[in-house]
Short mmCIF file of C-alpha atoms in Angstrom, two decimals:
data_model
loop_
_atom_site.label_atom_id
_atom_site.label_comp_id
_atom_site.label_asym_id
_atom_site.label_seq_id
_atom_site.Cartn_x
_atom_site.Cartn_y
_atom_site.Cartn_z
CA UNK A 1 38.23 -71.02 12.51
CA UNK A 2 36.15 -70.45 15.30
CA UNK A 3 33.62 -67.59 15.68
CA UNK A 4 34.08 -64.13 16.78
CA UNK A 5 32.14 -64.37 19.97
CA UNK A 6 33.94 -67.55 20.78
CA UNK A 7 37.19 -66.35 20.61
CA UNK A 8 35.76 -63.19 23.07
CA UNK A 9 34.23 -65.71 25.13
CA UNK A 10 37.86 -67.76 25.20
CA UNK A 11 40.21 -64.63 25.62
CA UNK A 12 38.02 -62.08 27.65
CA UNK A 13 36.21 -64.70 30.06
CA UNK A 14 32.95 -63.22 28.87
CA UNK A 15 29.52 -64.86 29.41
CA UNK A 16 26.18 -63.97 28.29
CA UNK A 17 23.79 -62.39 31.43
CA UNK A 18 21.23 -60.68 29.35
CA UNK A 19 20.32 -58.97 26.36
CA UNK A 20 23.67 -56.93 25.94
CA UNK A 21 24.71 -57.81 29.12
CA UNK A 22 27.96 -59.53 29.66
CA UNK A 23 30.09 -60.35 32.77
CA UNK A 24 33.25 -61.96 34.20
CA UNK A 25 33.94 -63.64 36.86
CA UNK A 26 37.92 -63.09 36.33
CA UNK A 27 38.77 -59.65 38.13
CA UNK A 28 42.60 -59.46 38.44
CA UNK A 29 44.11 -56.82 40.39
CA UNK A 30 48.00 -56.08 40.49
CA UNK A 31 50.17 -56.31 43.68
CA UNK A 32 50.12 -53.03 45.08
CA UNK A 33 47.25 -51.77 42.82
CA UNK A 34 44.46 -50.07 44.59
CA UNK A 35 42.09 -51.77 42.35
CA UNK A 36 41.26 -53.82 39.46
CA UNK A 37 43.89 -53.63 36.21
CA UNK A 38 42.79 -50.72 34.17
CA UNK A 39 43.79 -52.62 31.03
CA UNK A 40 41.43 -55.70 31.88
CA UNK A 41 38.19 -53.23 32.07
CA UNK A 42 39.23 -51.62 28.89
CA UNK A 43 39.46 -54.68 26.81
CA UNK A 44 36.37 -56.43 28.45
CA UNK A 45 34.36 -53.18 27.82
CA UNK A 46 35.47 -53.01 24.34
CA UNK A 47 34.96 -56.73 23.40
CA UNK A 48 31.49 -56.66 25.01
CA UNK A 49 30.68 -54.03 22.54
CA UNK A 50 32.68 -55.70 19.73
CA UNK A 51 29.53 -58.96 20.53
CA UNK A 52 27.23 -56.29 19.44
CA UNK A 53 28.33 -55.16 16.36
CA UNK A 54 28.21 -56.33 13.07
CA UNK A 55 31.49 -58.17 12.26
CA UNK A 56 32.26 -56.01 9.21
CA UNK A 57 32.95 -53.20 11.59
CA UNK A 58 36.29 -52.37 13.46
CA UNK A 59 36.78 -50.02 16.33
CA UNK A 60 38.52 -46.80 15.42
CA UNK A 61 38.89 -44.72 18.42
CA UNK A 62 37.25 -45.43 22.57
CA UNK A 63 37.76 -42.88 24.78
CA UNK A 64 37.27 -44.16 28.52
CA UNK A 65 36.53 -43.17 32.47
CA UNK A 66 38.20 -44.76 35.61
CA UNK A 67 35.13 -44.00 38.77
CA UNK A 68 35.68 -46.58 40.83
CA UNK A 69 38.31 -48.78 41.97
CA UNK A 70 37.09 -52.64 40.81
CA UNK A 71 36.39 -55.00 43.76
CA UNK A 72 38.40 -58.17 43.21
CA UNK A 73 36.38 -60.80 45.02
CA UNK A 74 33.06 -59.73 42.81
CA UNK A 75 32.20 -60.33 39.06
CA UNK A 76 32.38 -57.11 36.67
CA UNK A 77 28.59 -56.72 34.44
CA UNK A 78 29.15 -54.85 31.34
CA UNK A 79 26.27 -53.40 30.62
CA UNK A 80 26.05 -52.50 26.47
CA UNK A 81 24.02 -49.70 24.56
CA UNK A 82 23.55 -49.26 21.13
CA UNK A 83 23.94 -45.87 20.56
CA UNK A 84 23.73 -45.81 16.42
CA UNK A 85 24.32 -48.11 14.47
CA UNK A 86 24.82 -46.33 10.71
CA UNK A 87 25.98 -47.61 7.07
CA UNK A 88 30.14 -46.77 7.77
CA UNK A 89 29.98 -46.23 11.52
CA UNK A 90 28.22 -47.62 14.76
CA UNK A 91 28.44 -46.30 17.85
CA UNK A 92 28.30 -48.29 21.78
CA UNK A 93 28.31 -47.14 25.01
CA UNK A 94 29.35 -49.32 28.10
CA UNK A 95 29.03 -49.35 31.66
CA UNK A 96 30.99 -51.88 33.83
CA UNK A 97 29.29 -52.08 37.46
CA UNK A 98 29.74 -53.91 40.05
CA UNK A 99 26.74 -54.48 42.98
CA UNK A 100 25.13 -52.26 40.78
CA UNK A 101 27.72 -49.44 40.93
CA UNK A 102 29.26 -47.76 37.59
CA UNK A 103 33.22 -48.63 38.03
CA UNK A 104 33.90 -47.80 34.43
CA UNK A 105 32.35 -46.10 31.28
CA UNK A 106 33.74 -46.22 28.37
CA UNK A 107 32.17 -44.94 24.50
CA UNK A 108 33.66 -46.46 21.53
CA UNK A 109 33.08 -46.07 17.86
CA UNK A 110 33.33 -48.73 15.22
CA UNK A 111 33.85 -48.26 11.34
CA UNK A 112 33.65 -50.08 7.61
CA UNK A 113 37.11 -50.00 5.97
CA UNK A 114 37.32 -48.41 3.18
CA UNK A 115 40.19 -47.34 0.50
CA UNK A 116 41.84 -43.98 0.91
CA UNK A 117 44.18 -42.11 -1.65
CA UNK A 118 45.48 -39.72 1.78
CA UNK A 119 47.90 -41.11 3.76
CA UNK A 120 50.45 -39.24 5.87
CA UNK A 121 52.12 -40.45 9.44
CA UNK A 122 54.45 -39.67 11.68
CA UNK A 123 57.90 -41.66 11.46
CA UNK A 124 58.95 -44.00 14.33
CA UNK A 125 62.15 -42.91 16.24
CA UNK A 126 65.14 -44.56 15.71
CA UNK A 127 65.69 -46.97 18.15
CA UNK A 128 67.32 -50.54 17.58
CA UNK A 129 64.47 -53.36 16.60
CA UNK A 130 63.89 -56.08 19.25
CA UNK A 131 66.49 -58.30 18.47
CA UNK A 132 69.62 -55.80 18.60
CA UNK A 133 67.98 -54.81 21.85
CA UNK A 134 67.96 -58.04 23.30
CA UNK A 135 71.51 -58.68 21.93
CA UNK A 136 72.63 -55.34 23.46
CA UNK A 137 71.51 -56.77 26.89
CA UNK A 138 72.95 -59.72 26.83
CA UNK A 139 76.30 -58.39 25.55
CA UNK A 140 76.01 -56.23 28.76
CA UNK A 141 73.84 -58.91 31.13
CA UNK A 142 76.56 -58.98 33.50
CA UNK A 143 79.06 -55.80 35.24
CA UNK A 144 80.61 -54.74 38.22
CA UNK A 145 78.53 -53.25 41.19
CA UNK A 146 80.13 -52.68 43.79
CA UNK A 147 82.41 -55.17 43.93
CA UNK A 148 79.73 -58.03 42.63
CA UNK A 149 78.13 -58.95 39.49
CA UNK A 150 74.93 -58.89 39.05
CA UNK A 151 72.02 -60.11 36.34
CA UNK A 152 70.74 -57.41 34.46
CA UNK A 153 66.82 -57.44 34.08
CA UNK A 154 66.41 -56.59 30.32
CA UNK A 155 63.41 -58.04 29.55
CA UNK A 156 59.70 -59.26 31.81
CA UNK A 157 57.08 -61.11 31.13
CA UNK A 158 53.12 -59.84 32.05
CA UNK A 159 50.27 -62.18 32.43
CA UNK A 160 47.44 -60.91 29.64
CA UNK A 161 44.41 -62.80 30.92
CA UNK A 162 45.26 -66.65 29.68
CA UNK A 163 48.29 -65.41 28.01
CA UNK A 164 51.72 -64.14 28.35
CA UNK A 165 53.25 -61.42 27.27
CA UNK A 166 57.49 -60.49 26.25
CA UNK A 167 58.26 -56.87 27.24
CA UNK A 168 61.79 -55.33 26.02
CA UNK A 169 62.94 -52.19 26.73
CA UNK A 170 64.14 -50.16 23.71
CA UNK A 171 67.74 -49.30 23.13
CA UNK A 172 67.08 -45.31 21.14
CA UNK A 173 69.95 -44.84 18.61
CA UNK A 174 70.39 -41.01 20.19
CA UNK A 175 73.34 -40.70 22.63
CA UNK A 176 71.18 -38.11 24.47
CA UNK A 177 68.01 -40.50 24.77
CA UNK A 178 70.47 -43.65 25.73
CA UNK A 179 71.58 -41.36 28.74
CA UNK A 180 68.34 -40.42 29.56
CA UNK A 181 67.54 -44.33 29.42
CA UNK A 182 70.40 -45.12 31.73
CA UNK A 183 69.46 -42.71 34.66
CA UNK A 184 66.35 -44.71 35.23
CA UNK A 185 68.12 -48.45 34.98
CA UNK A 186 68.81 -50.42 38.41
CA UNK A 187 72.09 -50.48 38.03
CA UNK A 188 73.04 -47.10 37.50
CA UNK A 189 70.93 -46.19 40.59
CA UNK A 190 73.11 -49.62 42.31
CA UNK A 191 76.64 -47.83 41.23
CA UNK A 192 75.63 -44.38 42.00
CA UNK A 193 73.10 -44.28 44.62
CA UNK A 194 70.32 -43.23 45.94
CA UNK A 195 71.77 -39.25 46.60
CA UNK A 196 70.99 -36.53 44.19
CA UNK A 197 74.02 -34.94 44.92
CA UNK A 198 75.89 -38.33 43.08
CA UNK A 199 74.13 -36.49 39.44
CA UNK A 200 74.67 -33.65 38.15
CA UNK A 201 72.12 -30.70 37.98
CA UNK A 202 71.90 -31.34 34.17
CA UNK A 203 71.03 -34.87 35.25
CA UNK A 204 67.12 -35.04 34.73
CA UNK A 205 65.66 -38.47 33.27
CA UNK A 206 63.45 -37.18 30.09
CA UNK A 207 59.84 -37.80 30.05
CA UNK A 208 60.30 -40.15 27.69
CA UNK A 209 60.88 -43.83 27.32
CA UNK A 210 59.98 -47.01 24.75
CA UNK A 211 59.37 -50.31 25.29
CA UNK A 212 58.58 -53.37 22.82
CA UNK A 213 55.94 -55.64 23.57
CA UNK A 214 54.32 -58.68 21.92
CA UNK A 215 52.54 -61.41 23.17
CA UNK A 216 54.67 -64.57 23.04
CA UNK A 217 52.07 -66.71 21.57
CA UNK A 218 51.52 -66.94 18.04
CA UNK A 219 47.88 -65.87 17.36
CA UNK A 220 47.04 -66.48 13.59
CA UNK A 221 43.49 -67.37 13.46
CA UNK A 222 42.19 -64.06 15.39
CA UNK A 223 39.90 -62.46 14.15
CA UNK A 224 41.50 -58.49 14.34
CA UNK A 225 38.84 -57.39 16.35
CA UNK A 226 40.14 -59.68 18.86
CA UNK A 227 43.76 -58.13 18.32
CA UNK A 228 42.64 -54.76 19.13
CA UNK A 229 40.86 -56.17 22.55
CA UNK A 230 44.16 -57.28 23.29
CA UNK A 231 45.91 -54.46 22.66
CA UNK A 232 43.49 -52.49 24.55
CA UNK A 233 44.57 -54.81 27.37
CA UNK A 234 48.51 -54.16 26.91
CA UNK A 235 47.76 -50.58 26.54
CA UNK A 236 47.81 -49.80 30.25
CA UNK A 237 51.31 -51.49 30.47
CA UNK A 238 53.67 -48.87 31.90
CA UNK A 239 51.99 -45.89 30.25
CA UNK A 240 51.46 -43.86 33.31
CA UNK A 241 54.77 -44.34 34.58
CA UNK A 242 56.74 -42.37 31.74
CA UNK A 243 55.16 -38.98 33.84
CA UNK A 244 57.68 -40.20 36.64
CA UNK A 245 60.64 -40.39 35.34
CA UNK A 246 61.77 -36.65 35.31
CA UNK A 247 60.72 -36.75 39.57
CA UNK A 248 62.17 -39.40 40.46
CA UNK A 249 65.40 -39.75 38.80
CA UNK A 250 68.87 -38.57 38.00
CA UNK A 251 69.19 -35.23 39.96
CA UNK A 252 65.82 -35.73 41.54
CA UNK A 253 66.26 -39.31 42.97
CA UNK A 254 65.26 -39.51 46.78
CA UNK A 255 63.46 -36.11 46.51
CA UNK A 256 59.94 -37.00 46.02
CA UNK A 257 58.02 -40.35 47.51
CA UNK A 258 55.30 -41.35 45.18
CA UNK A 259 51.88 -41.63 47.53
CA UNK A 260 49.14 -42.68 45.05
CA UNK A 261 49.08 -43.23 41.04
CA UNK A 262 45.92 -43.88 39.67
CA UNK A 263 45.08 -43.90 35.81
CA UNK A 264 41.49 -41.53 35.37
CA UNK A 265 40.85 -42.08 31.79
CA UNK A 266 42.16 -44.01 29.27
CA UNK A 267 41.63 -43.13 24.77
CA UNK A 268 42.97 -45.32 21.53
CA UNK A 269 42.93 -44.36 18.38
CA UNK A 270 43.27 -47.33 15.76
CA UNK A 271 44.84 -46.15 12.59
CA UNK A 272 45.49 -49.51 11.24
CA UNK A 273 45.24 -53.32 11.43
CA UNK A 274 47.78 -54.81 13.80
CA UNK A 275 48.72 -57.79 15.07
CA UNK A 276 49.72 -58.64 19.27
CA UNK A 277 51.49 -61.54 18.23
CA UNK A 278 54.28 -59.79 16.31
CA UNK A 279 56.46 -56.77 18.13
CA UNK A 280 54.78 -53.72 18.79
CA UNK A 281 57.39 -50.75 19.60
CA UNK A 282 55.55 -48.32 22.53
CA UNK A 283 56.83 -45.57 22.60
CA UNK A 284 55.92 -43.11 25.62
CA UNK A 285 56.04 -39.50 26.28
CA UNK A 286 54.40 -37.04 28.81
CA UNK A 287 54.17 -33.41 27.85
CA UNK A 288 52.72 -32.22 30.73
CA UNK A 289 52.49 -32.85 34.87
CA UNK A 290 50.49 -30.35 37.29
CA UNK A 291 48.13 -30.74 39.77
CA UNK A 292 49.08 -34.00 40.57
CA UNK A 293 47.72 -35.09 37.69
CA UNK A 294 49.80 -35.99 34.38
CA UNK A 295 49.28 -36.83 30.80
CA UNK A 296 51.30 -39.68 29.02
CA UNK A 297 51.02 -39.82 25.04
CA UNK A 298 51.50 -43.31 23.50
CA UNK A 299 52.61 -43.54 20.02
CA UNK A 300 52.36 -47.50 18.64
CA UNK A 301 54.29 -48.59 15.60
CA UNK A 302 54.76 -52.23 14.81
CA UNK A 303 57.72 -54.09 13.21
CA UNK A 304 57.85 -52.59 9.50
CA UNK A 305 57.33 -48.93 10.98
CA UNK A 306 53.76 -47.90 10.44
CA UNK A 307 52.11 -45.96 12.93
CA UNK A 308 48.94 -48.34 13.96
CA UNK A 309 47.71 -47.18 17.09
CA UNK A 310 47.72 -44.16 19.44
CA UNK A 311 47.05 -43.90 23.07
CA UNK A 312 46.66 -41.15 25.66
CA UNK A 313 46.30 -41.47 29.25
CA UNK A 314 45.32 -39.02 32.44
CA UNK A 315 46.59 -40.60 36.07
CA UNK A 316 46.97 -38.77 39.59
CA UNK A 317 50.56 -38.78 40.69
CA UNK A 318 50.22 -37.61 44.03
CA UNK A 319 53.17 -36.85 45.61
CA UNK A 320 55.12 -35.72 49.12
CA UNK A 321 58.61 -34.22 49.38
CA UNK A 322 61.02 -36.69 51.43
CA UNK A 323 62.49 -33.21 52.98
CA UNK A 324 59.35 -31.56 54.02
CA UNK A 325 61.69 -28.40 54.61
CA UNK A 326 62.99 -28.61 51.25
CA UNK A 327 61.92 -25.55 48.91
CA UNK A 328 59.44 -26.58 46.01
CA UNK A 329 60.91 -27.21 42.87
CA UNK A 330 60.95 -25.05 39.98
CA UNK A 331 58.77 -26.38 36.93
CA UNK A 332 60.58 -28.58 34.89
CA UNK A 333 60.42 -27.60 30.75
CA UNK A 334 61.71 -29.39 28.07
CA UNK A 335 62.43 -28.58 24.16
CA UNK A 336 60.15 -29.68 21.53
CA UNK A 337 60.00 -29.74 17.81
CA UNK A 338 57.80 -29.42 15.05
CA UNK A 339 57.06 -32.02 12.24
CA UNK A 340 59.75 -31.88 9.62
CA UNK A 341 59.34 -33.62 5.92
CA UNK A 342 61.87 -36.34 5.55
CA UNK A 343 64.99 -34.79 4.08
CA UNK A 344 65.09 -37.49 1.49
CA UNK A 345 61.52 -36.09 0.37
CA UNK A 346 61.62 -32.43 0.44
CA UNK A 347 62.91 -31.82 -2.97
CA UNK A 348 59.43 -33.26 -4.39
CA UNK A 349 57.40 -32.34 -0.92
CA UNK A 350 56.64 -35.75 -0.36
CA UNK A 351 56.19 -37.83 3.12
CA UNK A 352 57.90 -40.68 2.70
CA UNK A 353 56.20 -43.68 1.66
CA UNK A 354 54.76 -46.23 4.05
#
């Protein structure tokens, strides 16, 4: 097995400039993006502070700043400082820069495991695993629009650095959540149109959506710091997006045109060990839009339901209406719920068991 900082070096294109000091020459920017891939500074940031800490340690929780947009014909310096570095915790700072200006900061903490008797979670909502999804699409890969058939796009695949990764989208068991899902899908927007008046007023795409990613390599001799770097990287994948989908949408289609989205800041909370070879199921909400800014929530469960990861996002959505006569639209609000014990459990007050 090869060592830690190896495998950083291999994955993250890291080198060695100084004293924690690290850089990389690979700086890849999306088409269309304004700047560097949010998801590429995260991870680098994080591994670069992952060299400097004892291997015993694993990040918990980074909480993160987008300043400037990353340049992509000049190499990113991380610069690292050790902020504390205690019995159970330890504690970096990072700085990515580029010609000497701050592009990035990020602050992460990192922690000893240790054995717990407390355990409570959230459950993961019910949606069909990766397979029935994937089954569900093909069953339904081809139908009539008008008049032709045509391939349904049920599943991508995303370049992570040297790797690849498989990206599903999640068929929810709910009726209500499936037709939420299908206002958003090509092909309803093919057979319908592009016309709000083809929906019906009731016809508003939920600020919701999930997704199930994994990387389609298998990964077994990572070390699961090198995991989390990787999820870090994934992270970014789509997340803003979910604060669209009520705008743009359903009775809303062809009322807004989408001028700028840019992520500001970026936080991860690791709850537990997980792995980006095996499926991950994302799944995506945003409680909140105003200002032009909105706020996407990222809940991460992997394959046998335990909650491993959450994420939380802040992006500018600015915005103009295609009618510029048009009236402004009235706030959109949606229901929520609190918690509820599993009705299996309540008779002993009990979460269920993980």
């Amino acid at each position: 097995m090869t060592s830690l900082r190896d495998q950083i070096y291999e994955y993250f294109f890291l080198k060695e400039a100084n004293s924690d000091i690290y850089f990389s020459e690979y700086v890849y920017i999306p088409k269309g993006a304004r700047g560097v891939f949010g998801g590429q500074v995260i991870s680098q940031a994080l591994a670069a502070a992952t060299l400097t800490a004892n291997t015993r340690f694993i990040v918990h929780s980074l909480h993160s700043y987008f300043i400037l947009n990353g340049r992509p014909d000049d190499p990113i310096y991380y610069h690292v400082e050790r902020i504390r570095d205690g019995k159970s915790f330890c504690t970096r700072n990072v700085l990515a820069k580029q010609r000497g200006n701050t592009i990035f900061s990020l602050s992460c903490s990192f922690k000893v495991a240790e054995p717990s008797h407390m355990e409570h979670q959230f459950d993961p909502p019910s949606i069909h695993s990766p397979e029935e999804s994937f089954k569900f699409y093909e069953n339904h890969r081809t139908q009539a629009v008008t008049g032709e058939t045509r391939a349904l796009k049920f599943r991508d695949k995303v370049q992570v650095g040297k790797l690849s990764m498989d990206i599903c989208q999640a068929i929810p068991k709910c009726e209500r959540l499936r037709r939420s899902f299908d206002l958003i899908k090509s092909e309803t927007i093919s057979k319908r149109g592009e016309s709000s008046s083809a929906y019906l007023e009731s016809e508003i795409a939920l600020p919701y959506n999930a997704w199930w990613y994994k990387l389609d390599h298998e990964l077994h001799g990572l070390y699961p710091q090198v995991h989390m770097c990787l999820f870090a990287y994934i992270s970014d994948h789509r997340l803003l997006s979910v604060c669209n989908l009520p705008h743009y949408f359903g009775n809303n289609i062809g009322k807004n045109r989408l001028t700028m989205i840019a992520s500001l800041d970026h936080a991860i909370w690791f709850h537990a060990p997980l792995r980006v070879d095996r499926w991950l199921l994302y799944s995506l909400e945003s409680p909140r839009v105003k200002d032009f800014r909105g706020l996407a929530y990222g809940k991460v469960f992997d394959e046998n339901g335990v909650l491993v990861a959450n994420v939380v996002q802040e992006g500018i959505l600015r915005a103009k209406q295609t009618d510029p006569s048009a009236a402004p639209t009235e706030a959109l609000h949606f229901q929520t719920f609190p918690p509820e014990i599993q009705p299996d459990k309540a008779s002993n007050f009990q979460a269920s068991k993980l």
